PDB file of C-alpha atoms in Angstrom:
ATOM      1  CA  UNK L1014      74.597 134.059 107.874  1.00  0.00           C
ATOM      2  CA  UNK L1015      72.904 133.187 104.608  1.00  0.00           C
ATOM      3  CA  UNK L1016      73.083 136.141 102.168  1.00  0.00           C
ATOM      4  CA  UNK L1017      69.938 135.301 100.463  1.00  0.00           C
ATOM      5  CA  UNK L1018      67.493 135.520 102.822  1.00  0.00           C
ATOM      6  CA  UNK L1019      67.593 137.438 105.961  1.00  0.00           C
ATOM      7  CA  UNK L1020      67.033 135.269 109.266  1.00  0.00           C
ATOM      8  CA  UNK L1021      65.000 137.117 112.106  1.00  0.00           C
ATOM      9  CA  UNK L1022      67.286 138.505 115.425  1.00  0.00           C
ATOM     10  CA  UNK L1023      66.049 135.297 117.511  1.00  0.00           C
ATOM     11  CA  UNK L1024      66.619 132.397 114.888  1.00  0.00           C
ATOM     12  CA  UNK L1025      70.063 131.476 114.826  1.00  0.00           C
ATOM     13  CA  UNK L1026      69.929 131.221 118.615  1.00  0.00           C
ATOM     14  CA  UNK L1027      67.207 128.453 118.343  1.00  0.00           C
ATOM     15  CA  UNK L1028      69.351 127.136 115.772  1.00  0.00           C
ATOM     16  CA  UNK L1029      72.935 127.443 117.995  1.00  0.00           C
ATOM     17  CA  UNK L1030      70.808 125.636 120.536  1.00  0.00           C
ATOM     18  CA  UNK L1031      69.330 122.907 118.301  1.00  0.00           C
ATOM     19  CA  UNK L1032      73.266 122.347 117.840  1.00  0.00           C
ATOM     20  CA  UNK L1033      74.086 122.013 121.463  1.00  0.00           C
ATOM     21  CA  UNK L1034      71.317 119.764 121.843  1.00  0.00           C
ATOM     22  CA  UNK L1035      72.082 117.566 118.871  1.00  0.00           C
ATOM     23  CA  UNK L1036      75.908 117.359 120.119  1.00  0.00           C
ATOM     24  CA  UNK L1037      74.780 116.186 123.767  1.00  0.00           C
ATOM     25  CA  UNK L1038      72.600 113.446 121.879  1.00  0.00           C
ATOM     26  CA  UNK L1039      75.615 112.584 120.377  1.00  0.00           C
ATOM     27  CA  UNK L1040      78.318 112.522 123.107  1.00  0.00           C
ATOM     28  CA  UNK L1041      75.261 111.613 125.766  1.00  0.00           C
ATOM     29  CA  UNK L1042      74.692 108.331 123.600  1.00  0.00           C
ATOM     30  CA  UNK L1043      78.755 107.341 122.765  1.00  0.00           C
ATOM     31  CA  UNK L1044      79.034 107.756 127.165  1.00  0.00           C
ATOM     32  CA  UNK L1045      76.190 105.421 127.963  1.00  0.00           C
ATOM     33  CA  UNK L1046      77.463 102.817 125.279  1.00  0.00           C
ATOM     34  CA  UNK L1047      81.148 102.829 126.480  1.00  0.00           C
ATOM     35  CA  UNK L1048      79.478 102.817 130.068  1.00  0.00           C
ATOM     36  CA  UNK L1049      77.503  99.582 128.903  1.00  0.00           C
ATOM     37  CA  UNK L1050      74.403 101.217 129.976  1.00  0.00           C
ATOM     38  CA  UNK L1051      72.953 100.547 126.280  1.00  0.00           C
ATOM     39  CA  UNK L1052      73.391  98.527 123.326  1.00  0.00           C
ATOM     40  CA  UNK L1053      75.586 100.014 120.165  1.00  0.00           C
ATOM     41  CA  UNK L1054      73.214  97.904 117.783  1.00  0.00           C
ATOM     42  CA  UNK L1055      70.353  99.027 119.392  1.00  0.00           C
ATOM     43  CA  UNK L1056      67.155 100.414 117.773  1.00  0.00           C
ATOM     44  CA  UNK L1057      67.714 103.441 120.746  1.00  0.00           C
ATOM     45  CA  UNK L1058      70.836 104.250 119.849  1.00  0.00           C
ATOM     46  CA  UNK L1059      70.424 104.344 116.138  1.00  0.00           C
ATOM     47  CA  UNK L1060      67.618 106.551 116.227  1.00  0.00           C
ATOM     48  CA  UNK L1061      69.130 109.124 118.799  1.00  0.00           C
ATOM     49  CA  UNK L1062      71.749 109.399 116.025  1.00  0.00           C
ATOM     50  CA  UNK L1063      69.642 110.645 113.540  1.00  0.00           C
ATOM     51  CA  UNK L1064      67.519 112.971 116.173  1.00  0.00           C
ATOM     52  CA  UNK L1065      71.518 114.413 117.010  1.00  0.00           C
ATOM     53  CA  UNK L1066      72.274 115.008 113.223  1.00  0.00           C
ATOM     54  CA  UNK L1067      68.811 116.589 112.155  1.00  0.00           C
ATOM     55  CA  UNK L1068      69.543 118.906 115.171  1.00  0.00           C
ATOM     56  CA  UNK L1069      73.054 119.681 113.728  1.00  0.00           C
ATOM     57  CA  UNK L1070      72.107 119.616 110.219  1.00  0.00           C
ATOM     58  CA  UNK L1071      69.675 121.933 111.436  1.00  0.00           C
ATOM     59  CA  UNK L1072      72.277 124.321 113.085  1.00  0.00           C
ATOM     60  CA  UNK L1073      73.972 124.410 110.009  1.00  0.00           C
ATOM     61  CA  UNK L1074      71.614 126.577 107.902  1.00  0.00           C
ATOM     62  CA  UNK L1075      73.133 129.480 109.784  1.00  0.00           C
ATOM     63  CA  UNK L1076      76.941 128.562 109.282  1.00  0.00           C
ATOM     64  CA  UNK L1077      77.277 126.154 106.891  1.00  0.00           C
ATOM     65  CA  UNK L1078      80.244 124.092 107.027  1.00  0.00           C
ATOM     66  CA  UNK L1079      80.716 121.326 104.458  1.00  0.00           C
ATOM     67  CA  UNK L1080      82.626 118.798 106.227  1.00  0.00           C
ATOM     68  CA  UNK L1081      79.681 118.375 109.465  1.00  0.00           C
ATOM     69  CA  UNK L1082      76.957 118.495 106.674  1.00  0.00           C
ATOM     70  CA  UNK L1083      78.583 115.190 105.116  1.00  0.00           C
ATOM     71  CA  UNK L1084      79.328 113.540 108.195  1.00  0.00           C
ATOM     72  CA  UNK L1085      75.443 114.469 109.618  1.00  0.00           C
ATOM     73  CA  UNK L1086      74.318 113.254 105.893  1.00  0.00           C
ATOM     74  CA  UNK L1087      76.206 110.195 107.059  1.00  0.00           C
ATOM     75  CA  UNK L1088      75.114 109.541 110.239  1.00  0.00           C
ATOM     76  CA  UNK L1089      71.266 110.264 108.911  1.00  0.00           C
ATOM     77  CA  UNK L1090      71.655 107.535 105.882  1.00  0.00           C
ATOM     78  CA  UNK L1091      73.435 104.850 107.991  1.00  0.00           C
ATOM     79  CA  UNK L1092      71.089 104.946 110.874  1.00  0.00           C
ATOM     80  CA  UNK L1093      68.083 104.954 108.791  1.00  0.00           C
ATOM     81  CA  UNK L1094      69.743 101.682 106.524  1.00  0.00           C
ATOM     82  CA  UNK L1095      70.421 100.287 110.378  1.00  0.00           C
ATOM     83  CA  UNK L1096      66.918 100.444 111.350  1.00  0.00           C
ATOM     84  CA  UNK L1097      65.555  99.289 108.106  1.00  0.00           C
ATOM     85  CA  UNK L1098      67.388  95.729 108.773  1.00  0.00           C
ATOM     86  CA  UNK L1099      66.266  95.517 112.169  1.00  0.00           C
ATOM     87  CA  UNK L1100      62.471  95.699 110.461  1.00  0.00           C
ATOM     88  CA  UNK L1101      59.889  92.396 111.552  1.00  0.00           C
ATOM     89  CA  UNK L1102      60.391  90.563 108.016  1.00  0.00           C
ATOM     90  CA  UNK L1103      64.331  90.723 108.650  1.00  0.00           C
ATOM     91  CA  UNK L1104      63.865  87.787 111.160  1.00  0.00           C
ATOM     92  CA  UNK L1105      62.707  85.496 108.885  1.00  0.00           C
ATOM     93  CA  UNK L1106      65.414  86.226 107.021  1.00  0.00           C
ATOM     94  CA  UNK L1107      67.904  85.705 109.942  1.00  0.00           C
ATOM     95  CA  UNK L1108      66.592  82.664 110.642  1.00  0.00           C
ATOM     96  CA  UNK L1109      67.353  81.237 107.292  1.00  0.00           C
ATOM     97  CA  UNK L1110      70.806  82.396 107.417  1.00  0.00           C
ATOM     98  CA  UNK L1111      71.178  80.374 110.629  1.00  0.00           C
ATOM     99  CA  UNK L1112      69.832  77.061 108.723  1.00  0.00           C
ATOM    100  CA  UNK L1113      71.832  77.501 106.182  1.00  0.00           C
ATOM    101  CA  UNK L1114      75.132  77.899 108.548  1.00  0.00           C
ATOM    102  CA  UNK L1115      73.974  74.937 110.666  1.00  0.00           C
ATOM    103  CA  UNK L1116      74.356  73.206 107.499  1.00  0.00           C
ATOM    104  CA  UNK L1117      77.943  73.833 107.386  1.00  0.00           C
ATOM    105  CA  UNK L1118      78.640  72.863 110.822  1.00  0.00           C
ATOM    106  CA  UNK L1119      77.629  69.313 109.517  1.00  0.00           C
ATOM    107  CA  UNK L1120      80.115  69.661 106.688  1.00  0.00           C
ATOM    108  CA  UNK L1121      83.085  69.293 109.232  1.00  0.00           C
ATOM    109  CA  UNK L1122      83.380  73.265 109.786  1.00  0.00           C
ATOM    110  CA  UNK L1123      83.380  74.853 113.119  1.00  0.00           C
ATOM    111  CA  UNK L1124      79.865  76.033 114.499  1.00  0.00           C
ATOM    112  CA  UNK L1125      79.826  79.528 115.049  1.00  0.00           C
ATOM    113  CA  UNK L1126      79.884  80.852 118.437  1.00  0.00           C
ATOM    114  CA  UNK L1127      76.962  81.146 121.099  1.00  0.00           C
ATOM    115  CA  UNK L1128      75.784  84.618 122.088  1.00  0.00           C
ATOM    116  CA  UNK L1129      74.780  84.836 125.538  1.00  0.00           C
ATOM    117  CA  UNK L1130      73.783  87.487 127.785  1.00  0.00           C
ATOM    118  CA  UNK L1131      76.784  89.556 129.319  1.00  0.00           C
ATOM    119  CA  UNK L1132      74.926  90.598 132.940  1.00  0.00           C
ATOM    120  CA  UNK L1133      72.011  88.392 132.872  1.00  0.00           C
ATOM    121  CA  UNK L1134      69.540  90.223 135.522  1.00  0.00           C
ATOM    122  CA  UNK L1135      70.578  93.799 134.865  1.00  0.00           C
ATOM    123  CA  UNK L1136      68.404  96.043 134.154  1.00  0.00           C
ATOM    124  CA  UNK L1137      68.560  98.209 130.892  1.00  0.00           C
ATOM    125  CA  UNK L1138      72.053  95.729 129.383  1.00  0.00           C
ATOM    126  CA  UNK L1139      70.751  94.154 126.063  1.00  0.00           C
ATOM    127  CA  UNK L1140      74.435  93.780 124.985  1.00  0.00           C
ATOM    128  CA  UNK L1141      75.525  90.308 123.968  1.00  0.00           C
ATOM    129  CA  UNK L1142      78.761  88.826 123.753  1.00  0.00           C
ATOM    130  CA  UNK L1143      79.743  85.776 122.238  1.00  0.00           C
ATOM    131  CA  UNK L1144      81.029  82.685 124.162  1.00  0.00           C
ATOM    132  CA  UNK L1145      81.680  78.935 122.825  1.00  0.00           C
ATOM    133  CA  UNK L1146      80.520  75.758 124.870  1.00  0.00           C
ATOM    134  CA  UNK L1147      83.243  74.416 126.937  1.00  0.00           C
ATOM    135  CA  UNK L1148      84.391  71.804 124.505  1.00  0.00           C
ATOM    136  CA  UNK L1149      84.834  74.201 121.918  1.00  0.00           C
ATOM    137  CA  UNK L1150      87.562  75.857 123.797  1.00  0.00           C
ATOM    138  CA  UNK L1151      89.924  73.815 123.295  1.00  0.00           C
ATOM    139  CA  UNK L1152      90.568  71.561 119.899  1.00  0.00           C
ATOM    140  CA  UNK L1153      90.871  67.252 120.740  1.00  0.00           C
ATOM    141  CA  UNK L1154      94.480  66.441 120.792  1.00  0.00           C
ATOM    142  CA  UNK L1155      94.154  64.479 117.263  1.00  0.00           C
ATOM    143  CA  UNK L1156      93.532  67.869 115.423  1.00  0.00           C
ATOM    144  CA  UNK L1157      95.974  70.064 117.586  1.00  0.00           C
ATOM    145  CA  UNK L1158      99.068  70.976 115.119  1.00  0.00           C
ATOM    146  CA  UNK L1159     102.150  69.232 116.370  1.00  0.00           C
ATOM    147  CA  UNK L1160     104.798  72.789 117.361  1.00  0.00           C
ATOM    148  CA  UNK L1161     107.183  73.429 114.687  1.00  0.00           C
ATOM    149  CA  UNK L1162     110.476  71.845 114.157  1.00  0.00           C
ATOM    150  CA  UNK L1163     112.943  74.328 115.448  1.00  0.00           C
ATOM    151  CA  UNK L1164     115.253  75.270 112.732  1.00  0.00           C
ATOM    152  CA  UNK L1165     118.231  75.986 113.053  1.00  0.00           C
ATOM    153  CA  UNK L1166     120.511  78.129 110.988  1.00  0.00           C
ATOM    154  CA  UNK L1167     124.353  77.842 110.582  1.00  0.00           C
ATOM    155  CA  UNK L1168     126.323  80.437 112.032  1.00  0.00           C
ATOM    156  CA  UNK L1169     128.840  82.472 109.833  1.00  0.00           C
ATOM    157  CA  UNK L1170     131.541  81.176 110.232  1.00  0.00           C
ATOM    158  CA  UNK L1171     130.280  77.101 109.799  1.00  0.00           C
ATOM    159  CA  UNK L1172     130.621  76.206 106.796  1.00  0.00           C
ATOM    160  CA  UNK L1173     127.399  75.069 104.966  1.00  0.00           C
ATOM    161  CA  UNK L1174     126.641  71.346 103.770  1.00  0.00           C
TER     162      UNK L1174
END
């Protein structure tokens, strides 16, 4: 407990159970990602990440331990500078960065891949993953690199030329 200040009988219960909480945000959220129930980039998930480390920054004014107060400083500061780039202006911003790519895919460079819907229809799955138009599968057979020469090395016993 803390020395300088005396905690009433009931407190570090609440605060053992804002823990618990915080941790079931936190295991809750990494299970419905890995079950592809929600987006990792989401705004959702982001924010139940900070809720789960105020709650366990919370539990930690009544046993302080140095290495979860870094990590929940961590998960507090990258979740907030997540959100913050996800603000309205950012698309503008986004959209620029497009141009300016599509501009390079006139320059001879590859165009970046297509993100498309994974389950298009199911409910709740905003996760995207990227796909290329079928001719960008495969290169044309002018541009394909020609296999390697095989080399071949002379055994010990030839002598070498």
């Amino acid at each position: 407990m803390i020395d300088h200040f005396s905690l009433p009988a009931h407190v570090p219960l609440l605060l053992q159970i804002c823990g618990v909480i915080g941790s079931v945000i936190y295991v809750g959220g990494f299970a419905l990602v890995q079950c592809e129930h929600v987006c990792g980039n989401g705004t959702g998930y982001a924010v139940s990440k900070i809720i789960a480390a105020m709650l366990v920054l919370l539990s930690l004014i009544d046993a302080f331990n140095l290495g979860s107060f870094l990590i929940q400083i961590g998960f507090i500061t990258f979740g907030y500078w997540g959100l913050t780039r996800r603000r309205p202006g950012t698309a503008e911003i986004a959209a620029a960065e497009s141009d300016a790519v599509a501009g390079e895919t006139e320059a001879g460079r590859a165009p970046l891949p297509v993100a498309t819907p994974r389950r298009a229809g199911t409910p709740g799955v905003s996760e995207l993953r990227p796909s290329l138009p079928p001719a960008l599968h495969r290169r044309p057979a002018a541009h394909r690199a020609s296999p390697p020469a095989r080399m071949r090395f002379p055994s010990p016993s030839e002598p070498v030329q």
